[in-house]
Coordinates of C-alpha atoms in Angstrom, one line a residue:
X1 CA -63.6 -34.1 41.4
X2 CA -62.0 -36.2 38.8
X3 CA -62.2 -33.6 35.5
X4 CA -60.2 -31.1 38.8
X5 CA -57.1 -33.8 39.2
X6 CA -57.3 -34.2 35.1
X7 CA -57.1 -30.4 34.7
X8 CA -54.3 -30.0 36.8
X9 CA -52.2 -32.8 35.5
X10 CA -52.3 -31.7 31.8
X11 CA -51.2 -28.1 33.5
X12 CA -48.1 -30.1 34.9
X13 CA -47.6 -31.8 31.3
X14 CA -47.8 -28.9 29.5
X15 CA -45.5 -26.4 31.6
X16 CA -43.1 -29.2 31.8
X17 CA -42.8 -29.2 28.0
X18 CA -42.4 -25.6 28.3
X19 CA -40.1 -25.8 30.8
X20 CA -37.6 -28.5 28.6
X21 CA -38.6 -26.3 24.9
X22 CA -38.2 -22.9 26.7
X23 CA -34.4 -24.4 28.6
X24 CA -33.6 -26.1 25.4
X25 CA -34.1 -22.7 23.3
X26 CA -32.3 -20.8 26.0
X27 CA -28.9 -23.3 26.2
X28 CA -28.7 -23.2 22.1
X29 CA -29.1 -19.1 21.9
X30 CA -26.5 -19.3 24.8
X31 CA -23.9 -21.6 22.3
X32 CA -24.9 -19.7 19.0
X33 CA -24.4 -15.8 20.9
X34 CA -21.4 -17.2 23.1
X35 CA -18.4 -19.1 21.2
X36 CA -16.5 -19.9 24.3
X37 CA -19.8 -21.5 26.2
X38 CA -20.4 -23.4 23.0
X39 CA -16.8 -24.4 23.0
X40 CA -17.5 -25.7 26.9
X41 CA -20.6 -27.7 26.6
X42 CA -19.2 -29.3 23.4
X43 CA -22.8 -28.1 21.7
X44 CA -24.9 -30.8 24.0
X45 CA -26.9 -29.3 27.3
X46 CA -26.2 -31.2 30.6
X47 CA -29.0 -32.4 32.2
X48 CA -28.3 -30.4 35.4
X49 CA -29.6 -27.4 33.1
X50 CA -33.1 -28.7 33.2
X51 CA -33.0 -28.2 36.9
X52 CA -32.4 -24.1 36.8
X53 CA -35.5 -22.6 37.7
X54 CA -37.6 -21.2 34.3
X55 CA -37.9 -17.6 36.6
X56 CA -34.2 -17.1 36.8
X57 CA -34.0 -17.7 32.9
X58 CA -36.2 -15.2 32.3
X59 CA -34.6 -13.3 34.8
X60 CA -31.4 -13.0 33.2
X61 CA -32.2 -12.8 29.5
X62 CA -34.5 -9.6 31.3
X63 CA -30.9 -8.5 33.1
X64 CA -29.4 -8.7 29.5
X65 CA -31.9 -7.2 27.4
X66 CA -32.0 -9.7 25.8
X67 CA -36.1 -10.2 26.1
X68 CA -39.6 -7.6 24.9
X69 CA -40.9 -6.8 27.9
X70 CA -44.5 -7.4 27.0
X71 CA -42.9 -11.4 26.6
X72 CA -40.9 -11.1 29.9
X73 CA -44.4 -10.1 31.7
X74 CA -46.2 -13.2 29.9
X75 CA -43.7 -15.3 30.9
X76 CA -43.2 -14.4 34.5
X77 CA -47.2 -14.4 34.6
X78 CA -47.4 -18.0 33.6
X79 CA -44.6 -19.2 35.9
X80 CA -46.7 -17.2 38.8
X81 CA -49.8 -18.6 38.0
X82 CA -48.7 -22.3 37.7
X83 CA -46.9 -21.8 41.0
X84 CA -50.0 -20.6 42.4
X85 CA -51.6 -24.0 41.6
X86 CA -48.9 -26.7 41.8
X87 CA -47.4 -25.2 45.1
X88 CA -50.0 -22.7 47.1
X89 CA -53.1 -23.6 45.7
X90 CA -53.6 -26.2 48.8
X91 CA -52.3 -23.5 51.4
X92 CA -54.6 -20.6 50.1
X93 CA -57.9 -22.3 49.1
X94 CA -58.3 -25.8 50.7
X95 CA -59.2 -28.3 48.7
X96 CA -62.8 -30.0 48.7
X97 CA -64.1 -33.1 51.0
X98 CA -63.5 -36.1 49.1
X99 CA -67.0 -37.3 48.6
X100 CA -67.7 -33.5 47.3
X101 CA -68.6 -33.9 43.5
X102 CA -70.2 -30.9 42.8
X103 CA -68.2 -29.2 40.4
X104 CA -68.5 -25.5 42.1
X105 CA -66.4 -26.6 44.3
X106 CA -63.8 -27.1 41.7
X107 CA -64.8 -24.7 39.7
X108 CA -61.9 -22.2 40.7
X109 CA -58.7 -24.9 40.0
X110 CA -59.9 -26.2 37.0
X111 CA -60.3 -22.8 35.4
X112 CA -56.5 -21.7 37.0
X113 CA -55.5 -25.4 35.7
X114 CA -56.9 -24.5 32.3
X115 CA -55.3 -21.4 32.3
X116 CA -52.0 -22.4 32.8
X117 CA -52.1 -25.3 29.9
X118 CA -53.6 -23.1 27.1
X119 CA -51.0 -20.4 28.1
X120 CA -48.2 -22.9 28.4
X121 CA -49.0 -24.8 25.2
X122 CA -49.4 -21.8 23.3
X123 CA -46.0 -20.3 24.3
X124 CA -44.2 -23.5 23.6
X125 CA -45.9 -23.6 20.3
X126 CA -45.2 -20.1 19.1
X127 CA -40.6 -21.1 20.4
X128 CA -41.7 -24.1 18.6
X129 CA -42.6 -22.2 15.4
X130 CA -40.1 -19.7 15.6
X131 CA -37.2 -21.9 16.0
X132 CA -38.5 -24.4 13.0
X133 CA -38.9 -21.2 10.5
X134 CA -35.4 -19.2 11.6
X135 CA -33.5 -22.2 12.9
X136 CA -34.2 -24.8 11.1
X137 CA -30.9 -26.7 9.8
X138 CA -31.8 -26.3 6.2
X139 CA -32.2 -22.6 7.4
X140 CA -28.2 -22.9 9.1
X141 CA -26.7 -24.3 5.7
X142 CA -28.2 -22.0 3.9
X143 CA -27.1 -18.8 5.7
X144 CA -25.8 -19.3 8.5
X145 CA -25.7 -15.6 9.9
X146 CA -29.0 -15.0 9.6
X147 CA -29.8 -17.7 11.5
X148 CA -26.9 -16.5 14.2
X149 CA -29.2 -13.1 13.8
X150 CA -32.9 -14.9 13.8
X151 CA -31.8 -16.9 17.0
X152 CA -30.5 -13.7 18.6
X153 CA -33.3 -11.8 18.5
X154 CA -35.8 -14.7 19.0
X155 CA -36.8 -13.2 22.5
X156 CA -37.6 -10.1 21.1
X157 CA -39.2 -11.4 18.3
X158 CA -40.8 -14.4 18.9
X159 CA -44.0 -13.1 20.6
X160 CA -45.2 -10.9 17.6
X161 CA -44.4 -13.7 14.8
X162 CA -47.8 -14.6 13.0

């Protein structure tokens, strides 16, 4: 029963650092690609943007064409499948008798759990990496459009970088 709460809480850590990389990538491509929302936000996200729902990011970078498909359907896949656990997981499935340890019986969650955190720390990691090879400040100095390009293009690109 324990390893099933463990499993799911280091889903929740690891799709909330998703959440603040992926919102945090998304509000500096938005001030690189659009002067005038740069020139608004003064180049510093407001901490009401880490409320926005990660779907509706993807969303609109998918309304803009701004994001691969094959990334969009990763992306909307993990925010389905950690909704599935955090909020219907319960509603769906049930959840064991408290003096059940037999870990069949939490077989199911831990493997979803698992799931989610390998998925989201692997897509963090890969932003991660992109941002620190193509927007790295050193990077900016240096040339400063292809940066402007790099960051432009990261959600087309990111999900086939090596």
């Amino acid at each position: 029963m324990e390893q099933a709460y463990a499993a799911i809480g280091r889903a929740v850590i690891a799709m909330q650092m998703f959440e603040v990389a992926f919102v945090s990538i998304h509000e500096g491509f938005k001030m690189i690609t659009d002067p005038a929302y740069l020139q608004a936000t003064g180049g510093m996200i407001e901490e009401g943007r880490y409320k926005i729902v990660t779907a509706n990011v993807v969303k609109v970078l998918s309304q803009r064409g701004q994001i691969a498909a094959d990334l969009e359907d990763r992306l909307n896949t993990l925010i389905e499948r950690r909704n599935e656990l955090i909020h219907r997981w319960f509603l769906r499935n049930g959840w064991p008798a408290n003096d059940d340890n037999d870990p069949a019986s939490y077989a199911d969650v831990i493997g979803l759990a698992q799931w989610v955190r390998a998925e989201a720390d692997a897509i963090t990691h890969m932003m991660a990496g992109y941002m620190l090879t193509y927007a790295h400040p050193d990077q900016h100095e240096k040339n400063p459009e292809a940066v402007k390009k790099a960051v432009t293009e990261m959600f087309h690109r990111v999900h086939v970088q090596k």
